[in-house]
């Protein structure tokens, strides 16, 4: 019995040590997304900041409880009781799962977001009330376990299963609609990361703990490592998104064009086979003429920023030497930022050509390289 405990303690110590080392990278992702959230005020970054905060807190409390359980941390070293540590750890794990769902719904542009989240929020509120009012938690090798089929464990299982089903549905529908190879690769990273961090690293061990306490305690360090590996995959995926915003866009772009203030087309890109180069040349001339006519007729010196059709939007960015037009199904915060960054990069790269424009549009053919960075090809 003593040998078994020593072996178990040694095994847990090694696995937890292995898991703590990558935790530094998780804190790095948390710091990066917090910085981006403050800098850009994008909802995506706020939710990523919360995801890594919830997940990191859950892991830290799990490590503390495991350390106490196996004798690495004396009982008098922690100011929290086992029950409080277990409750806090479980709560942050559930918050992380809910935040993942909200994050995916943002990009899904679902009109039923409130309808999807409301049942889960209600169940989560019931779980929180039950956890704080009824200490049915017990300290075991895993550190996050509720005894048998109690009301709390059943509610957590229902919440986890429902959230997992919605996440799976979103991934399935998104993956079917994606045409870009880069987007498919990104979504595969996200599927792997979220599956490991939230499902295999959170939902699965809890489910096993409800059915069998002893079996999970021996491998809880591995579950923690799986969670961290999954979070690192999610962090890497969204790090790519921060550099290429279009990777998370679900809407279709129709065309992108840039023309001089005199109406000469400098660069154009069609995202549809039925929109030809001649179509865009005619459009740029016509749009330029209409813009001038409207200004003269209405005596308004302001530029057009957006034209909205029934199922499409045309966004216009006016600069000193050129005008950029993008038509897409709908706009999001990410797509607006992509258009803004594209225009800024274009203006910076061709500053000399634009300020001394003589009618030669050949240099602007390199705009395709910039467009590939921000829009789906």
Coordinates of C-alpha atoms in Angstrom, one line a residue:
X1 CA 0.0 0.0 0.0
X2 CA 2.8 2.4 0.9
X3 CA 4.7 1.5 -2.2
X4 CA 1.6 2.2 -4.3
X5 CA 1.1 5.6 -2.7
X6 CA 4.8 6.5 -3.3
X7 CA 4.5 5.4 -6.9
X8 CA 1.3 7.3 -7.4
X9 CA 2.7 10.4 -5.8
X10 CA 5.8 10.2 -8.0
X11 CA 3.7 9.7 -11.1
X12 CA 1.5 12.6 -10.3
X13 CA 4.5 14.8 -9.4
X14 CA 6.2 14.1 -12.8
X15 CA 3.0 14.6 -14.9
X16 CA 2.1 17.8 -13.0
X17 CA 5.6 19.1 -13.4
X18 CA 5.5 18.4 -17.2
X19 CA 2.1 20.2 -17.3
X20 CA 3.3 23.3 -15.4
X21 CA 6.2 24.0 -17.8
X22 CA 3.8 24.7 -20.8
X23 CA 1.6 26.7 -18.5
X24 CA 4.1 29.5 -19.1
X25 CA 3.1 29.6 -22.8
X26 CA -0.6 29.7 -21.8
X27 CA 0.1 32.8 -19.6
X28 CA 1.9 34.2 -22.7
X29 CA -1.2 33.8 -24.8
X30 CA -3.3 35.3 -22.1
X31 CA -1.0 38.4 -21.9
X32 CA -1.0 38.7 -25.7
X33 CA -4.8 38.5 -26.1
X34 CA -5.2 40.9 -23.2
X35 CA -2.9 43.4 -24.9
X36 CA -4.8 43.0 -28.2
X37 CA -8.2 43.4 -26.5
X38 CA -7.1 46.7 -24.9
X39 CA -5.5 47.9 -28.2
X40 CA -8.1 46.9 -30.7
X41 CA -11.3 46.6 -28.5
X42 CA -12.3 43.6 -30.6
X43 CA -14.8 41.3 -29.0
X44 CA -12.8 38.3 -30.2
X45 CA -9.8 39.3 -28.2
X46 CA -11.9 40.0 -25.1
X47 CA -13.4 36.4 -25.2
X48 CA -9.9 34.9 -25.9
X49 CA -8.6 36.8 -22.9
X50 CA -11.4 35.4 -20.8
X51 CA -10.9 31.9 -22.2
X52 CA -7.3 31.8 -21.2
X53 CA -8.0 33.5 -17.8
X54 CA -10.7 30.9 -17.0
X55 CA -8.6 28.0 -18.2
X56 CA -5.4 29.1 -16.5
X57 CA -7.2 29.7 -13.2
X58 CA -8.9 26.3 -13.4
X59 CA -5.5 24.6 -14.0
X60 CA -3.8 26.5 -11.1
X61 CA -6.4 25.5 -8.6
X62 CA -6.3 21.9 -9.9
X63 CA -2.6 21.8 -9.4
X64 CA -2.9 23.3 -5.9
X65 CA -5.5 20.6 -4.9
X66 CA -3.4 17.8 -6.4
X67 CA -0.4 19.1 -4.6
X68 CA -2.3 18.9 -1.3
X69 CA -3.9 15.6 -2.1
X70 CA -0.5 13.8 -2.7
X71 CA 1.4 15.6 0.0
X72 CA 3.4 18.0 -2.1
X73 CA 1.7 21.0 -0.5
X74 CA 1.0 20.8 3.3
X75 CA -2.6 21.6 4.3
X76 CA -1.6 24.7 6.3
X77 CA 0.0 26.2 3.1
X78 CA -3.3 27.0 1.5
X79 CA -5.9 29.5 2.9
X80 CA -8.7 27.8 1.0
X81 CA -10.4 24.6 2.0
X82 CA -10.5 21.6 -0.4
X83 CA -14.2 22.3 -1.1
X84 CA -13.6 25.9 -2.1
X85 CA -10.7 25.0 -4.3
X86 CA -12.8 22.3 -6.1
X87 CA -15.7 24.6 -6.5
X88 CA -13.6 27.5 -8.0
X89 CA -11.8 25.1 -10.3
X90 CA -15.1 23.6 -11.6
X91 CA -16.7 27.0 -12.0
X92 CA -13.9 28.3 -14.1
X93 CA -13.9 25.2 -16.2
X94 CA -17.6 25.7 -17.0
X95 CA -17.0 29.4 -17.8
X96 CA -14.3 28.5 -20.2
X97 CA -16.5 26.0 -22.0
X98 CA -19.3 28.7 -22.3
X99 CA -16.8 31.3 -23.5
X100 CA -15.6 29.0 -26.3
X101 CA -19.2 28.7 -27.4
X102 CA -19.8 32.4 -27.4
X103 CA -16.5 33.0 -29.3
X104 CA -17.6 30.6 -32.0
X105 CA -21.1 32.1 -32.2
X106 CA -19.5 35.5 -32.9
X107 CA -18.0 34.2 -36.1
X108 CA -21.1 32.1 -36.9
X109 CA -23.1 35.3 -37.1
X110 CA -26.1 33.3 -35.8
X111 CA -29.4 35.1 -35.4
X112 CA -30.3 32.6 -32.7
X113 CA -27.4 33.4 -30.4
X114 CA -29.6 34.4 -27.5
X115 CA -31.9 31.3 -28.0
X116 CA -28.8 29.1 -28.1
X117 CA -27.1 30.5 -25.0
X118 CA -30.2 31.1 -22.7
X119 CA -30.7 27.4 -21.7
X120 CA -27.0 27.0 -21.0
X121 CA -26.9 30.2 -18.9
X122 CA -29.9 29.0 -16.9
X123 CA -28.3 25.6 -16.2
X124 CA -25.0 27.3 -15.3
X125 CA -26.8 29.6 -12.9
X126 CA -28.4 26.5 -11.3
X127 CA -25.0 24.8 -11.0
X128 CA -23.5 27.9 -9.4
X129 CA -26.3 28.1 -6.8
X130 CA -26.0 24.4 -6.1
X131 CA -22.2 24.5 -5.7
X132 CA -22.2 27.4 -3.3
X133 CA -25.1 26.2 -1.2
X134 CA -24.3 22.5 -1.0
X135 CA -20.7 21.3 -0.5
X136 CA -21.0 17.8 -2.0
X137 CA -17.5 18.1 -3.4
X138 CA -14.8 15.6 -2.2
X139 CA -11.1 15.8 -2.5
X140 CA -9.6 12.9 -4.6
X141 CA -6.6 12.4 -6.8
X142 CA -8.1 14.3 -9.6
X143 CA -9.0 17.3 -7.5
X144 CA -12.3 18.1 -9.4
X145 CA -14.9 15.6 -8.5
X146 CA -18.4 15.5 -7.2
X147 CA -19.8 12.4 -5.5
X148 CA -21.8 10.1 -7.8
X149 CA -25.1 11.1 -9.4
X150 CA -25.9 14.1 -7.4
X151 CA -28.0 17.0 -8.7
X152 CA -24.9 19.0 -9.2
X153 CA -23.1 16.4 -11.2
X154 CA -26.1 15.7 -13.4
X155 CA -26.5 19.5 -14.1
X156 CA -22.8 19.7 -15.0
X157 CA -23.1 16.7 -17.3
X158 CA -26.2 18.2 -19.0
X159 CA -24.4 21.6 -19.4
X160 CA -21.3 20.0 -20.8
X161 CA -23.1 17.7 -23.3
X162 CA -25.3 20.5 -24.6
X163 CA -22.4 22.9 -25.0
X164 CA -20.3 20.2 -26.7
X165 CA -23.2 19.4 -29.1
X166 CA -23.6 23.1 -30.1
X167 CA -19.8 23.5 -30.6
X168 CA -19.7 20.3 -32.7
X169 CA -22.6 21.5 -34.8
X170 CA -20.9 24.9 -35.4
X171 CA -17.6 23.3 -36.4
X172 CA -19.4 20.9 -38.8
X173 CA -21.5 23.6 -40.6
X174 CA -18.5 25.9 -40.8
X175 CA -16.1 23.3 -42.1
X176 CA -18.6 22.3 -44.9
X177 CA -18.8 26.0 -46.1
X178 CA -15.1 26.7 -46.1
X179 CA -13.4 26.7 -49.5
X180 CA -10.0 28.1 -48.7
X181 CA -7.3 25.6 -47.8
X182 CA -5.8 28.0 -45.2
X183 CA -9.2 28.3 -43.5
X184 CA -9.6 24.6 -43.4
X185 CA -6.2 24.2 -41.8
X186 CA -7.1 26.9 -39.2
X187 CA -10.4 25.2 -38.3
X188 CA -8.6 21.8 -38.0
X189 CA -6.3 23.5 -35.4
X190 CA -9.3 24.9 -33.6
X191 CA -11.2 21.6 -33.6
X192 CA -8.2 19.8 -32.2
X193 CA -7.4 22.5 -29.7
X194 CA -11.0 23.0 -28.4
X195 CA -11.6 19.2 -28.3
X196 CA -8.4 18.6 -26.3
X197 CA -8.8 21.6 -23.9
X198 CA -12.5 21.6 -23.3
X199 CA -13.8 18.1 -24.1
X200 CA -11.0 15.7 -23.4
X201 CA -9.3 18.0 -20.8
X202 CA -12.5 19.0 -19.0
X203 CA -15.8 17.2 -19.9
X204 CA -14.3 13.7 -20.3
X205 CA -12.4 13.6 -17.0
X206 CA -15.4 14.9 -15.1
X207 CA -17.7 12.4 -16.7
X208 CA -15.3 9.6 -15.8
X209 CA -15.1 10.9 -12.2
X210 CA -18.8 10.7 -11.8
X211 CA -18.8 7.0 -12.8
X212 CA -15.4 6.0 -11.3
X213 CA -13.4 8.0 -8.8
X214 CA -10.4 5.8 -8.5
X215 CA -9.6 5.4 -12.2
X216 CA -9.3 9.1 -12.9
X217 CA -7.2 10.0 -9.9
X218 CA -4.2 8.1 -11.3
X219 CA -4.2 9.9 -14.7
X220 CA -5.4 13.4 -13.7
X221 CA -2.0 14.8 -14.5
X222 CA -2.3 13.6 -18.0
X223 CA -5.7 15.2 -18.4
X224 CA -4.2 18.5 -17.2
X225 CA -1.4 18.1 -19.8
X226 CA -4.0 17.4 -22.5
X227 CA -5.9 20.6 -21.5
X228 CA -2.8 22.7 -21.7
X229 CA -1.8 21.2 -25.1
X230 CA -5.3 22.0 -26.4
X231 CA -5.1 25.5 -25.1
X232 CA -1.7 26.0 -26.9
X233 CA -3.3 24.8 -30.1
X234 CA -6.2 27.2 -29.7
X235 CA -3.8 30.1 -28.9
X236 CA -1.7 29.3 -31.9
X237 CA -4.8 29.2 -34.2
X238 CA -6.1 32.6 -33.0
X239 CA -2.6 34.0 -33.2
X240 CA -2.8 33.3 -36.9
X241 CA -6.2 34.9 -37.0
X242 CA -4.8 38.1 -35.4
X243 CA -2.4 38.4 -38.3
X244 CA -4.9 37.3 -41.0
X245 CA -8.4 38.4 -39.9
X246 CA -10.1 36.9 -43.0
X247 CA -9.3 33.4 -41.8
X248 CA -12.3 33.5 -39.4
X249 CA -14.7 35.2 -41.9
X250 CA -17.7 33.2 -43.0
X251 CA -19.2 35.7 -45.4
X252 CA -18.3 35.8 -49.1
X253 CA -16.4 38.7 -50.7
X254 CA -17.5 39.6 -54.2
X255 CA -15.0 42.1 -55.5
X256 CA -12.3 44.5 -54.3
X257 CA -11.1 47.4 -56.4
X258 CA -9.1 50.6 -56.0
X259 CA -9.3 53.5 -58.4
X260 CA -7.7 56.9 -58.5
X261 CA -9.6 60.1 -57.6
X262 CA -9.8 60.7 -61.4
X263 CA -11.6 57.4 -61.9
X264 CA -8.8 55.3 -63.3
X265 CA -8.8 51.7 -62.0
X266 CA -5.5 50.9 -60.2
X267 CA -6.2 47.4 -58.9
X268 CA -9.1 45.0 -58.9
X269 CA -9.8 41.5 -57.7
X270 CA -12.9 39.5 -58.3
X271 CA -13.8 36.7 -55.9
X272 CA -16.5 35.4 -58.3
X273 CA -16.1 33.9 -61.7
X274 CA -19.1 35.8 -63.1
X275 CA -17.6 39.2 -62.3
X276 CA -15.0 40.0 -65.0
X277 CA -12.3 42.6 -65.2
X278 CA -14.4 44.6 -67.7
X279 CA -17.3 44.6 -65.2
X280 CA -15.1 46.1 -62.5
X281 CA -13.6 48.7 -64.9
X282 CA -17.1 49.8 -65.9
X283 CA -18.1 49.9 -62.3
X284 CA -15.2 52.0 -61.1
X285 CA -15.9 54.6 -63.9
X286 CA -19.7 54.6 -63.2
X287 CA -19.2 54.8 -59.4
X288 CA -16.7 57.6 -59.7
X289 CA -19.1 59.6 -61.9
X290 CA -22.1 59.0 -59.6
X291 CA -20.0 60.1 -56.5
X292 CA -19.1 63.3 -58.2
X293 CA -22.7 63.9 -59.4
X294 CA -24.1 63.4 -55.9
X295 CA -21.6 65.8 -54.4
X296 CA -22.4 68.5 -56.9
X297 CA -26.2 67.9 -56.6
X298 CA -26.5 67.7 -52.9
X299 CA -23.7 70.2 -52.1
X300 CA -22.4 67.7 -49.5
X301 CA -18.7 67.3 -49.4
X302 CA -18.7 64.1 -47.4
X303 CA -17.6 60.8 -48.9
X304 CA -19.8 57.7 -49.3
X305 CA -18.8 55.1 -46.7
X306 CA -21.3 52.3 -47.3
X307 CA -24.0 51.2 -49.7
X308 CA -26.3 48.5 -48.4
X309 CA -28.3 46.2 -50.6
X310 CA -30.8 43.6 -49.5
X311 CA -28.2 40.8 -49.0
X312 CA -24.9 42.6 -49.7
X313 CA -22.9 45.5 -48.5
X314 CA -20.5 47.7 -50.4
X315 CA -17.9 49.5 -48.2
X316 CA -16.0 52.5 -49.5
X317 CA -12.8 53.9 -48.0
X318 CA -11.8 57.3 -49.4
X319 CA -8.2 58.5 -49.2
X320 CA -6.3 61.5 -50.6
X321 CA -5.1 59.9 -53.8
X322 CA -7.4 56.8 -54.2
X323 CA -10.7 55.2 -53.3
X324 CA -11.1 51.5 -52.2
X325 CA -14.4 49.6 -52.6
X326 CA -15.2 46.2 -51.2
X327 CA -18.4 44.3 -51.7
X328 CA -19.3 41.4 -49.4
X329 CA -22.3 39.6 -48.0
X330 CA -22.1 41.4 -44.6
X331 CA -19.4 43.1 -42.5
X332 CA -18.0 42.2 -39.1
X333 CA -15.6 43.9 -36.8
X334 CA -12.8 41.6 -38.2
X335 CA -13.7 42.3 -41.9
X336 CA -13.8 46.1 -41.2
X337 CA -10.4 45.9 -39.6
X338 CA -9.1 43.8 -42.6
X339 CA -10.3 46.5 -45.0
X340 CA -8.7 49.3 -42.9
X341 CA -5.4 47.4 -42.7
X342 CA -5.4 46.6 -46.4
X343 CA -5.9 50.3 -47.3
X344 CA -3.2 51.4 -44.9
X345 CA -0.7 48.9 -46.3
X346 CA -1.6 49.9 -49.9
X347 CA -1.2 53.6 -49.1
X348 CA 2.2 53.0 -47.4
X349 CA 3.6 50.7 -50.1
X350 CA 2.6 52.9 -53.0
X351 CA 3.0 56.3 -51.4
X352 CA 5.4 57.6 -54.0
X353 CA 3.5 56.1 -57.0
X354 CA 0.3 57.7 -55.7
X355 CA 1.7 61.2 -54.9
X356 CA 3.4 61.3 -58.4
X357 CA 0.8 59.4 -60.4
X358 CA 1.3 59.8 -64.1
X359 CA -1.2 57.2 -65.3
X360 CA 1.1 54.1 -65.1
X361 CA -0.8 51.4 -63.2
X362 CA 1.8 48.6 -63.6
X363 CA 3.3 49.1 -60.1
X364 CA 0.0 48.5 -58.5
X365 CA -0.2 44.9 -59.7
X366 CA 1.7 44.0 -56.6
X367 CA -1.4 44.9 -54.6
X368 CA -2.4 41.2 -54.9
X369 CA 0.2 40.3 -52.3
X370 CA -1.3 42.7 -49.8
X371 CA -4.9 41.5 -50.7
X372 CA -4.0 37.9 -50.0
X373 CA -3.0 38.8 -46.5
X374 CA -6.5 40.2 -45.6
X375 CA -9.1 38.6 -47.9
X376 CA -10.2 35.1 -48.8
X377 CA -8.8 34.0 -52.2

